[in-house]
XYZ file of C-alpha atoms in Angstrom:
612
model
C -122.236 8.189 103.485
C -118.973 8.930 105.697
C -119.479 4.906 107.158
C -119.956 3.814 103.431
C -116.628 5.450 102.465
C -115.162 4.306 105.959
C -116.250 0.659 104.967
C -115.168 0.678 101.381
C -111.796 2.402 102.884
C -111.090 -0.187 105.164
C -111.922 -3.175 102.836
C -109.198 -1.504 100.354
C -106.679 -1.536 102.769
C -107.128 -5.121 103.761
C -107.353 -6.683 99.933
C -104.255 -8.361 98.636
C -101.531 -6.180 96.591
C -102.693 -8.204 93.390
C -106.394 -7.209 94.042
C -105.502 -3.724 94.441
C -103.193 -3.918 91.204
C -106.351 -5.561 88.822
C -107.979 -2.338 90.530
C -105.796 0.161 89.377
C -105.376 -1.708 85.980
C -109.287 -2.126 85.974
C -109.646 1.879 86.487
C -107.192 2.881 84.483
C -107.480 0.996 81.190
C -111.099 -1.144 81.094
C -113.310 1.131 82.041
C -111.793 4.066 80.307
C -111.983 2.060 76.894
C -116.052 0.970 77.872
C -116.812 4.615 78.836
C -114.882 5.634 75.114
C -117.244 2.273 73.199
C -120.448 3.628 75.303
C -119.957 7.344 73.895
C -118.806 5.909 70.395
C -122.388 4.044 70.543
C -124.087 7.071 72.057
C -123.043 9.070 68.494
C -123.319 5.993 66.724
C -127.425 6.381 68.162
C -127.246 10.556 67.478
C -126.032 10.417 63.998
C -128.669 7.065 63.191
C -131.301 9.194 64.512
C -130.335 11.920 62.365
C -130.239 9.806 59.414
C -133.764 8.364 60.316
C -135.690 11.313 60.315
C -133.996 12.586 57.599
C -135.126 9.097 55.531
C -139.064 9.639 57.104
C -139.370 13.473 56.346
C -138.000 12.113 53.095
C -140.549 9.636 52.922
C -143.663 11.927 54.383
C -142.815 14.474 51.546
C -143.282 11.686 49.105
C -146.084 10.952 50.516
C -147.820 14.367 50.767
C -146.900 14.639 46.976
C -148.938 11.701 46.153
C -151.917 12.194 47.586
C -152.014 15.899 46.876
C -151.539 14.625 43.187
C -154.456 12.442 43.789
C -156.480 15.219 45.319
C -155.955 17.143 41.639
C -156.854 14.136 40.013
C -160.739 14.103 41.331
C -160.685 18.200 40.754
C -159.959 17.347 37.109
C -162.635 14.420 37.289
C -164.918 16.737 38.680
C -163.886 19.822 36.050
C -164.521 17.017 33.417
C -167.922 15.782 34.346
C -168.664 19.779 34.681
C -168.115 19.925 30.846
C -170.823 17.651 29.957
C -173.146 20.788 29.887
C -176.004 18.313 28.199
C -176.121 15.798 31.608
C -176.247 19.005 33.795
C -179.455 20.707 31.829
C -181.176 17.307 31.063
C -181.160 16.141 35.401
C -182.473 19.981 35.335
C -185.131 19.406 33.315
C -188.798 17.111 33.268
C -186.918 13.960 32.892
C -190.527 11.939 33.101
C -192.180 14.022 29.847
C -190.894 12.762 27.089
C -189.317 8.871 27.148
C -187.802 8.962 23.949
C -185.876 12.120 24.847
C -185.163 9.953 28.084
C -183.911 7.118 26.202
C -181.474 9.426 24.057
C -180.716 10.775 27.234
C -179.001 7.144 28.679
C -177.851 6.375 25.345
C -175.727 9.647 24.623
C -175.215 11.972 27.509
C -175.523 9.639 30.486
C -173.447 7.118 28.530
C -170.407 10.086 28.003
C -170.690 11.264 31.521
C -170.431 7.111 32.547
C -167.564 6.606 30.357
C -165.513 10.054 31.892
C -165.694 8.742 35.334
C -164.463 4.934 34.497
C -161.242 6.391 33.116
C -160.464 7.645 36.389
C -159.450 4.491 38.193
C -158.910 6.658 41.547
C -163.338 7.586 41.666
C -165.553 4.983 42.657
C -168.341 6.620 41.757
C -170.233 10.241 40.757
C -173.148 11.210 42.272
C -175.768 14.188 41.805
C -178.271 15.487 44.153
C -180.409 17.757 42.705
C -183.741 19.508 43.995
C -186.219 18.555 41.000
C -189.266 16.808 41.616
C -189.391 15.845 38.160
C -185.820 13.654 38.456
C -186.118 10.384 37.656
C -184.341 8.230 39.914
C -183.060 4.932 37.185
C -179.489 5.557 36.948
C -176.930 5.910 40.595
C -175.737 8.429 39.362
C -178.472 10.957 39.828
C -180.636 11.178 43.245
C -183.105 13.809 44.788
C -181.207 15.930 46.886
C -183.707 14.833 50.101
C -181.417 11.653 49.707
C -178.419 13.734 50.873
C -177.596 14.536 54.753
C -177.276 16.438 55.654
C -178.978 18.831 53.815
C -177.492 21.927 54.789
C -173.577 21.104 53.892
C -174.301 23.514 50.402
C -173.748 26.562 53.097
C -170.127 24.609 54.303
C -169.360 24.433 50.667
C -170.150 27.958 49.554
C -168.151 29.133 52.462
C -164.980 26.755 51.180
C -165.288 28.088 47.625
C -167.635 25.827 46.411
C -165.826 22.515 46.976
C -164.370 20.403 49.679
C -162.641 17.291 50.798
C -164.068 14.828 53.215
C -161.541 12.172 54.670
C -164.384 9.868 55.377
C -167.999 10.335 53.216
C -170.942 12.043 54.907
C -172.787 9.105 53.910
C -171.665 5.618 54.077
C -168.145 7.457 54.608
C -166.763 4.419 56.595
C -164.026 3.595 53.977
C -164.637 6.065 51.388
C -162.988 9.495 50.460
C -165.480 12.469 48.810
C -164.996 15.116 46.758
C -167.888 17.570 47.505
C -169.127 20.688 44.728
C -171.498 23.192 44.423
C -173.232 22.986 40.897
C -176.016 25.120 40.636
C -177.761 27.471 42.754
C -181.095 27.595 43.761
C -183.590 27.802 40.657
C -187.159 29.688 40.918
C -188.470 25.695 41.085
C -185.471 24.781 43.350
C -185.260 24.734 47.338
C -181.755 23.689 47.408
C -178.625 23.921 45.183
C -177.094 20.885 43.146
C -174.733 19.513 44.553
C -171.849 16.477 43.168
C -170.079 14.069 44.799
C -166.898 12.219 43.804
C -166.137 9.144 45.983
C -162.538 7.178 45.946
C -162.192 3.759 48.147
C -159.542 4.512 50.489
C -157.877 1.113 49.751
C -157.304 3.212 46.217
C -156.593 6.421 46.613
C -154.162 5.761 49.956
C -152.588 2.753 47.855
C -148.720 4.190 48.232
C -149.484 4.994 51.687
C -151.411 1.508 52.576
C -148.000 -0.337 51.244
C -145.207 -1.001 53.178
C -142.598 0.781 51.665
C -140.330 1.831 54.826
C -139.194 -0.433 57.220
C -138.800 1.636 60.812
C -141.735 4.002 59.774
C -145.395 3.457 59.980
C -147.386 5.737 57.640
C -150.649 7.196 58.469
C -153.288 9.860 57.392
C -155.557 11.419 60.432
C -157.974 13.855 60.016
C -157.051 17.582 60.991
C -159.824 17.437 63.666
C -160.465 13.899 64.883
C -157.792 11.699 66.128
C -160.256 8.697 66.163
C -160.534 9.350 62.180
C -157.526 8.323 60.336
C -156.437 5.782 57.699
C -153.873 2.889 57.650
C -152.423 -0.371 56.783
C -153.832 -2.482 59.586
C -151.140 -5.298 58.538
C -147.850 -3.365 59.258
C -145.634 -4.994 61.542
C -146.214 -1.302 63.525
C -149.632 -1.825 63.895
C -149.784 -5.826 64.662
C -146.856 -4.805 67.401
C -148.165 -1.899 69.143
C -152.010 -3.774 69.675
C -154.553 -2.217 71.831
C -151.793 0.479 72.154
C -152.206 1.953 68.540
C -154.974 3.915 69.541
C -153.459 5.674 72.519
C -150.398 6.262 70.187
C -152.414 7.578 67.954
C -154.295 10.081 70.234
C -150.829 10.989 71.869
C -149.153 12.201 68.930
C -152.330 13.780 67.406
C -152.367 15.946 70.576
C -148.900 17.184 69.513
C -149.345 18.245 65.895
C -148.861 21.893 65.009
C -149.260 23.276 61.517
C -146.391 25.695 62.143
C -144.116 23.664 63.431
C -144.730 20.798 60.999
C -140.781 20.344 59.946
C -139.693 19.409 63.589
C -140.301 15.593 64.246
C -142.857 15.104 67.196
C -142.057 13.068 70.512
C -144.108 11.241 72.438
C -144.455 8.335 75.203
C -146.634 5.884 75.312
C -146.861 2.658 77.537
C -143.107 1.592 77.901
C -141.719 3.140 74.857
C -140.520 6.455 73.122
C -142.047 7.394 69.825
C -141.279 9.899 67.205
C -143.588 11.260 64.667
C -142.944 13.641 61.468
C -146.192 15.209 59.413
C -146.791 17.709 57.116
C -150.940 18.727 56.645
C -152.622 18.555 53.444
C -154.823 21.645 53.718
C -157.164 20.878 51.341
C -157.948 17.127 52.851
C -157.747 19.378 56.508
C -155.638 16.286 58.016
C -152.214 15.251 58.430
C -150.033 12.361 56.881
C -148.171 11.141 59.328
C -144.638 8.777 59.581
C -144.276 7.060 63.120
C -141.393 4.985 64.367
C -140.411 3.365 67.752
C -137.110 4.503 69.266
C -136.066 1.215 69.915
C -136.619 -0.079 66.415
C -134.370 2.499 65.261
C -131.978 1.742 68.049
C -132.179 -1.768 67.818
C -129.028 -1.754 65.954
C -126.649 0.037 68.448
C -128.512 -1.825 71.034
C -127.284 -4.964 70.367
C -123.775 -3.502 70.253
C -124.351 -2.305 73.744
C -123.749 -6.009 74.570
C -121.009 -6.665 72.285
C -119.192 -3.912 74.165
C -119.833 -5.713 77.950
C -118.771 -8.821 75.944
C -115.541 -7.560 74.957
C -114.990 -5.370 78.475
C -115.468 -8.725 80.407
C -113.411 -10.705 78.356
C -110.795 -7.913 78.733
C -110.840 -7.639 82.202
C -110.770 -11.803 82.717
C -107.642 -11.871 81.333
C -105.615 -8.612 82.867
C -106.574 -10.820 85.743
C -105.082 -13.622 84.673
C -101.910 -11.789 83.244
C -102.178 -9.683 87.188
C -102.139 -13.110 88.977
C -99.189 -14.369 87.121
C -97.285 -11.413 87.457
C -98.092 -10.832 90.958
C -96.649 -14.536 91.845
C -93.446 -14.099 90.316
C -92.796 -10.338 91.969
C -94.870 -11.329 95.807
C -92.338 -14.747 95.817
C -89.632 -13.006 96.691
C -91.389 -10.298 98.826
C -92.853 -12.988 100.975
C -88.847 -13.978 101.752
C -89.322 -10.234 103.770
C -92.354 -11.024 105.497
C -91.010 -14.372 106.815
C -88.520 -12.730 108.031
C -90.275 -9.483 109.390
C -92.038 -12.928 111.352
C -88.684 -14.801 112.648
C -87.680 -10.835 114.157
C -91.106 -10.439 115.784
C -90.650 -13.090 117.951
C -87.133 -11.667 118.996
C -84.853 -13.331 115.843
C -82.982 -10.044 115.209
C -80.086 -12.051 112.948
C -82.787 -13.093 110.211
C -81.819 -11.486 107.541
C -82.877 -11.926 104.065
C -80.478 -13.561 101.332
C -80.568 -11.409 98.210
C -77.993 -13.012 95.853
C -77.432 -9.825 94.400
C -73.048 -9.028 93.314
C -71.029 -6.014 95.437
C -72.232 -3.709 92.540
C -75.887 -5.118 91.233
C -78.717 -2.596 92.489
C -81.573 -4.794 92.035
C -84.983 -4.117 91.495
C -87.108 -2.156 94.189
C -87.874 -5.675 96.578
C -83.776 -5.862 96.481
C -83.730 -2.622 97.619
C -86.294 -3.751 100.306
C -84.100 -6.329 101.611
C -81.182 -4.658 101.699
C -82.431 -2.234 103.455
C -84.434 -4.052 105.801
C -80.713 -5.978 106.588
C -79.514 -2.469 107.205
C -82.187 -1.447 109.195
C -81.418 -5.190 111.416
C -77.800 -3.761 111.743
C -79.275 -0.568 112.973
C -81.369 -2.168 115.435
C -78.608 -4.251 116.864
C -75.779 -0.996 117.559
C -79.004 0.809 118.856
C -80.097 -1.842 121.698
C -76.324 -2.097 122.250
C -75.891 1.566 122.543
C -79.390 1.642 125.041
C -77.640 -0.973 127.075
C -74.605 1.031 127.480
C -76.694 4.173 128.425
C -78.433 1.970 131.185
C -75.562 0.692 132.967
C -74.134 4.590 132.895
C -77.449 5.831 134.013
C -76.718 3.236 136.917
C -73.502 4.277 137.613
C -74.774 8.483 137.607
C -77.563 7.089 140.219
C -75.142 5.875 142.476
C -72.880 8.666 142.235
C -76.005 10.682 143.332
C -76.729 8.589 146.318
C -73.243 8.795 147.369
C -74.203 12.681 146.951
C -76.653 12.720 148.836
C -74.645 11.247 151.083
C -71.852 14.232 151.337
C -75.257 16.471 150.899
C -76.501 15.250 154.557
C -73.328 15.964 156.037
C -73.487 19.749 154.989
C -76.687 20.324 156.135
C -76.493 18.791 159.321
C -73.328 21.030 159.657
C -75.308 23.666 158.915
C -77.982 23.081 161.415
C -75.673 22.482 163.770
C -74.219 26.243 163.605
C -77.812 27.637 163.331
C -78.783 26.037 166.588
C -75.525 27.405 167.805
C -76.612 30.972 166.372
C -79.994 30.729 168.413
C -78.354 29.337 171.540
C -76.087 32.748 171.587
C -78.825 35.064 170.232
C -77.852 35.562 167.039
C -81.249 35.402 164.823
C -80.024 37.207 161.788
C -77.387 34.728 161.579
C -79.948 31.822 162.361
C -81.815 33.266 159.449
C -79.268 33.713 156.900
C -77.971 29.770 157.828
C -81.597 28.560 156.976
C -81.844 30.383 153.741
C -78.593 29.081 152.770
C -79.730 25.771 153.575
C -82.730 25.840 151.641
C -81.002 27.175 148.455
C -78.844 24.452 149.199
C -80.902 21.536 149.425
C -83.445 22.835 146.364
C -80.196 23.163 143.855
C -79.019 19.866 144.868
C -82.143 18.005 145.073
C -83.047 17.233 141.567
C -86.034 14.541 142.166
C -87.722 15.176 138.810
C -87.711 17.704 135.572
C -90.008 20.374 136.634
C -91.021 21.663 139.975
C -94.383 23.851 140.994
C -94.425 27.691 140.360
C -94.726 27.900 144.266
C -91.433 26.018 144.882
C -89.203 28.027 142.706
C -91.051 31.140 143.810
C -89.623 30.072 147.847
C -86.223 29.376 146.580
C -86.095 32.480 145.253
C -87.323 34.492 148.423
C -84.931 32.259 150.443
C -82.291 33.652 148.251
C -83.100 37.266 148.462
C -83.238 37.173 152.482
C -79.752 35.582 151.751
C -78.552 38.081 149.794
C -80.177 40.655 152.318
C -77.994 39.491 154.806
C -74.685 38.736 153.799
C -74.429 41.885 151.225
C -77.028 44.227 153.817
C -79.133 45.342 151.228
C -82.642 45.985 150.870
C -83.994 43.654 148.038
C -87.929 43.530 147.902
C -89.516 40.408 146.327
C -93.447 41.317 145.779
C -95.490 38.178 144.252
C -99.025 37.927 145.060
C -100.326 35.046 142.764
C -103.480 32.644 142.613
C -103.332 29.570 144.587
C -104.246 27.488 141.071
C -100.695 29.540 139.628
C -98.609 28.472 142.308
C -99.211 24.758 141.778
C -98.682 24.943 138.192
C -95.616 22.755 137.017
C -92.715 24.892 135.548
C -89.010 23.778 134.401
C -86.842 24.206 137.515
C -84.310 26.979 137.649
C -85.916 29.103 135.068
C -86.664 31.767 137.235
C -83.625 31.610 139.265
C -80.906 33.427 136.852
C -83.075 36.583 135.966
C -84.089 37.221 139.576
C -79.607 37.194 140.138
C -79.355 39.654 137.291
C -81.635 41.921 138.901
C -79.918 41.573 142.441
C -76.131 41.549 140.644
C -77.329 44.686 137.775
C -80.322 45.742 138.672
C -79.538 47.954 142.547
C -77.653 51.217 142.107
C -74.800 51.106 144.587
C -75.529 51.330 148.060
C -79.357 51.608 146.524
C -82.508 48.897 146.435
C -84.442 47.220 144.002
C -88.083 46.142 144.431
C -88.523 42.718 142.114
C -92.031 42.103 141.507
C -93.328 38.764 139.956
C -96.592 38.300 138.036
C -98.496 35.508 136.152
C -100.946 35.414 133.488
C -102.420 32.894 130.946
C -102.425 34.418 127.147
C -105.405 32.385 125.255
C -105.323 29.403 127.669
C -102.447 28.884 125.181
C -99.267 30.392 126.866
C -98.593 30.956 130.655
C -96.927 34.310 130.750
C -94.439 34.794 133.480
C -93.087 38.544 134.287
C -90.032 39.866 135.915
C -89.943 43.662 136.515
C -87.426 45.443 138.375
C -87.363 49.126 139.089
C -83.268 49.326 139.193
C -80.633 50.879 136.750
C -82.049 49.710 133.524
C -80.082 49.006 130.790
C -78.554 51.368 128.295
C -79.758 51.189 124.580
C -76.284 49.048 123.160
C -76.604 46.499 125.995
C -80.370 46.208 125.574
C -80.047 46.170 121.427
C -77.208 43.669 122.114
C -78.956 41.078 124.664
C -82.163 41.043 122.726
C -80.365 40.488 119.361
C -78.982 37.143 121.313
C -82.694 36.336 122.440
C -83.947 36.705 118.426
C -81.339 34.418 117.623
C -82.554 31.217 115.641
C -79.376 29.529 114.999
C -78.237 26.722 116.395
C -75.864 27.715 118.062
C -73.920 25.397 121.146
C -74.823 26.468 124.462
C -72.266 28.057 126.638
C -72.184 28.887 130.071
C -71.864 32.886 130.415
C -69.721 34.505 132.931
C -72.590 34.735 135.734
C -73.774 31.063 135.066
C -76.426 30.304 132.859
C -77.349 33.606 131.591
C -80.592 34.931 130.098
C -79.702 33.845 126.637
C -78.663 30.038 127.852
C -81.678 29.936 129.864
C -84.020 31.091 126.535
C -82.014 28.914 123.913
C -82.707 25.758 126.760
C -86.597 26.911 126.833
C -86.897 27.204 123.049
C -84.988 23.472 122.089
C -87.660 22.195 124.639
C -91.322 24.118 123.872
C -90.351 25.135 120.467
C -90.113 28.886 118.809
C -93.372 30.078 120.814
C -91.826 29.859 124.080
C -88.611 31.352 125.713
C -87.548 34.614 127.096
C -88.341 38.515 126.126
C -86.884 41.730 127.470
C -87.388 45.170 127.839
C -85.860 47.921 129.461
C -85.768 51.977 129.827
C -82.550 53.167 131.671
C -82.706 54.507 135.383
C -86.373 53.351 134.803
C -86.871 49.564 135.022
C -86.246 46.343 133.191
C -88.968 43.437 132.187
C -88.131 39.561 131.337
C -91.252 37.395 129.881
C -91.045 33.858 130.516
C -93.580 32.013 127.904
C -93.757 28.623 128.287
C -97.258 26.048 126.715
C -100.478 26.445 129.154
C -100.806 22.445 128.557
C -98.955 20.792 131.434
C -99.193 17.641 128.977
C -96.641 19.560 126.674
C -94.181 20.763 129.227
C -91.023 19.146 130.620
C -87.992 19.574 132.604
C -84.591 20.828 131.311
């Protein structure tokens, strides 16, 4: 991921201004207005979805109202025929004992019962079984009961009340609704009960469903136990689309179908596609009408505006490019007068500067302001190279001074052999001594070959100048600095330790008295290299002490001037902080007639350190 963003990064940085500018326009105003048309579809979808199922449980209800309407219209066929008390006794009876009583029979009862059934256009046909071996089997109306299967469904219907509803017929039930009730009860010369049967064609009695009378919704009726069992128009453009599929469908959304939950719509995926489903049940059928629709029928609308919208985006973004590029022609023509010249002063041209037309008082726009000050920055250029020019040739003339220095410098200390050889000749070594000390502090304060010098170095010069001192005031100064070999080498400015190790010698020593100086080193966090100074002299009362360190916490700044004994301890930390920064510099501490402590800090990184 971090080399994708590295890539993508680096390819930003390297595109043209004009590129970057269709970008930013890109980001700022296209895709902001597609993001607003995508959500404005997205509730465009939410609220047509809202209205959809609200037209299907609309239409289901309508539905379920029909056909239970048709369901009371074969109870009142069946509470009709029931009426015809005559029919019931007569298919009761001996029907083969008398055949004029059998012809009256057909001409008046059967005829009545015949005639009450055809004015119900919703029943196909009426149908008795009855157990009586003396039934006479001439009209279809009547049958023995052993011609009904199967034979035990009276106990089914006694248990439902004494009627029932059969989506498909127990016999020859293919495409054929039943009305099933309990007549009569078993007789002394009766096995079984009588038993009538009202059958509608389901192209009849599912007529309002089997039309197509909504568009997005398919309408079907599936029995309450069987999802293979169900009723529909086989020509809706549903059914001809979804093909072999139907039946899967079918079986998916039958599998979600919950009588308590029959007012929330059902969804379900099949094959490729999203499908919703809403129901109610018809308990007295025991199955379901159902209203399916495809989500993307229903969507198809806001679909097709999904491409409207990339239409428009791509259109809009074609020509902020075009209006970019022509705007980014006119403002980069007069821009690329700066980089011509930015090339004419790379290869050394430092008078090419860029013509900007503009009056004494006319500000210009911001590549005016460019050029202008990219001519004052030429101007700059030129004093500065001048000025570095006239450092060099006085940096030349202070080198030669110093060799002419070093010059005098060789005379003195060849004097100053000369004497010490004179000093040994007449056995004089504390003389001989004091002349070489001298001559070392000599040659190490005039010898400046580079900015800092080791921690060993400045630690010699210092004991040469305490034997010096020693000598020519005959005191008793003790230096004590036992440090690591790695400590010695380590780089430190030069003369740093120099002044603090005086004020000890000049402050320090009671009179006629000594003073021990001892010297150690340590590393703070292999971040700071800690140098300390401790005397066990005079000490400092509290005023001076309050006084000195107020000059140490100092942070103004303040010019740099020489104190009365030289560079004194505040010179010497104001000179340490301008070069290592607030960190570093000088700290001090001291008890009277007990001792007194300076802290050099200076960085631990040798990298970071330099001379005065």
């Amino acid at each position: 991921m971090s080399a994708v963003w590295t890539r993508i990064s680096k390819l930003y940085r390297n595109s043209r201004i004009s590129q970057k500018l269709f970008l930013a326009f890109s980001l700022l105003i296209a895709i902001p207005a597609i993001v607003v048309a995508f959500l404005f579809i997205r509730t465009q979808e939410s609220q047509l979805y809202k209205d959809a199922m609200a037209t299907g449980s609309s239409h289901v209800s309508r539905l379920e109202e029909q056909l239970r309407s048709r369901l009371a219209v074969l109870e009142n066929a069946s509470s009709t025929a029931l009426t015809q008390k005559a029919f019931v006794d007569f298919i009761h009876s001996d029907m083969q004992a008398d055949g004029l009583r059998l012809v009256k029979f057909k001409q008046n009862q059967y005829e009545q019962m015949h005639n009450i059934i055809q004015s119900y256009d919703l029943v196909s046909q009426l149908s008795f079984y009855v157990d009586n071996p003396g039934l006479h089997e001439i009209w279809p109306e009547i049958y023995h009961y052993d011609r009904f299967w199967p034979q035990d469904y009276w106990m089914t219907l006694r248990e439902e009340g004494g009627a029932a509803y059969r989506l498909f017929s127990l016999q020859d039930g293919e495409h054929t609704l039943s009305y099933y009730r309990l007549v009569r009860l078993q007789g002394q010369q009766q096995k079984q009960p009588t038993l009538m049967e009202l059958r509608a064609e389901h192209s009849s009695f599912f007529s309002p469903l089997l039309e197509e009378t909504e568009r997005h919704f398919f309408s079907v009726v599936m029995d309450g136990s069987d999802s293979a069992r169900h009723v529909y128009n086989a020509s809706h453009a549903f059914a001809v689309d979804a093909g072999e599929e139907l039946e899967d469908i079918l079986s998916r959304v039958h599998g979600q179908l919950d009588v308590l939950q029959q007012r929330s719509p059902v969804k379900v995926r099949a094959g490729d596609q999203t499908y919703y489903a809403l129901y109610r049940y018809i308990a007295p059928l025991d199955a379901y009408v159902i209203n399916i629709a495809s989500h993307q029928d229903l969507m198809k609308g806001p679909r097709s505006w999904y491409l409207l919208v990339v239409a428009i985006a791509a259109c809009v973004l074609l020509m902020m490019l075009l209006l970019v590029s022509y705007m980014t022609r006119r403002i980069f023509r007069r821009l690329e007068m700066v980089l011509v010249s930015m090339r004419k002063v790379r290869r050394g041209q430092l008078d090419a500067k860029i013509h900007t037309g503009l009056g004494e008082n006319d500000p210009g726009d911001e590549i005016d302001y460019v050029a202008v000050s990219y001519n004052s920055m030429l101007d700059e250029i030129q004093r500065l190279m001048t000025q570095v020019v006239d450092k060099q040739l006085i940096a030349k003339n202070a080198q030669l001074h110093s060799l002419h220095s070093q010059i005098n410098s060789h005379f003195l200390y060849n004097a100053l052999e000369s004497i010490r050889m004179r000093a040994e000749v007449e056995r004089q070594p504390a003389i001989a001594g004091a002349l070489v000390s001298l001559g070392s502090l000599l040659r190490y304060s005039m010898q400046w070959r580079g900015d800092t010098v080791s921690l060993g170095d400045e630690l010699a010069n210092i004991e040469s100048y305490i034997r010096f001192i020693n000598f020519m005031e005959g005191s008793s100064f003790e230096l004590r600095a036992e440090l690591p070999p790695e400590v010695l080498r380590y780089p430190i400015p030069k003369m740093c330790m120099q002044p603090i190790v005086e004020n000890a010698v000049h402050h320090a020593a009671p009179p006629g008295g000594s003073v021990a100086i001892e010297i150690n080193v340590t590393v703070e966090n292999h971040l700071m290299l800690q140098i300390e100074i401790r005397d066990n002299g005079a000490g400092m009362d509290i005023e001076t002490l309050a006084r000195l360190q107020q000059a140490l916490a100092d942070d103004t700044e303040r010019p740099i001037v020489a104190s009365r004994n030289g560079l004194g301890l505040a010179n010497v930390h104001k000179r340490l902080q301008l070069h290592y920064g607030k960190g570093c510099g000088l700290s001090i501490d001291s008890v009277q007639g007990a001792y007194t402590c300076v802290m050099i800090r200076l960085p631990w990184e040798q990298v970071n350190l330099g001379g005065w």
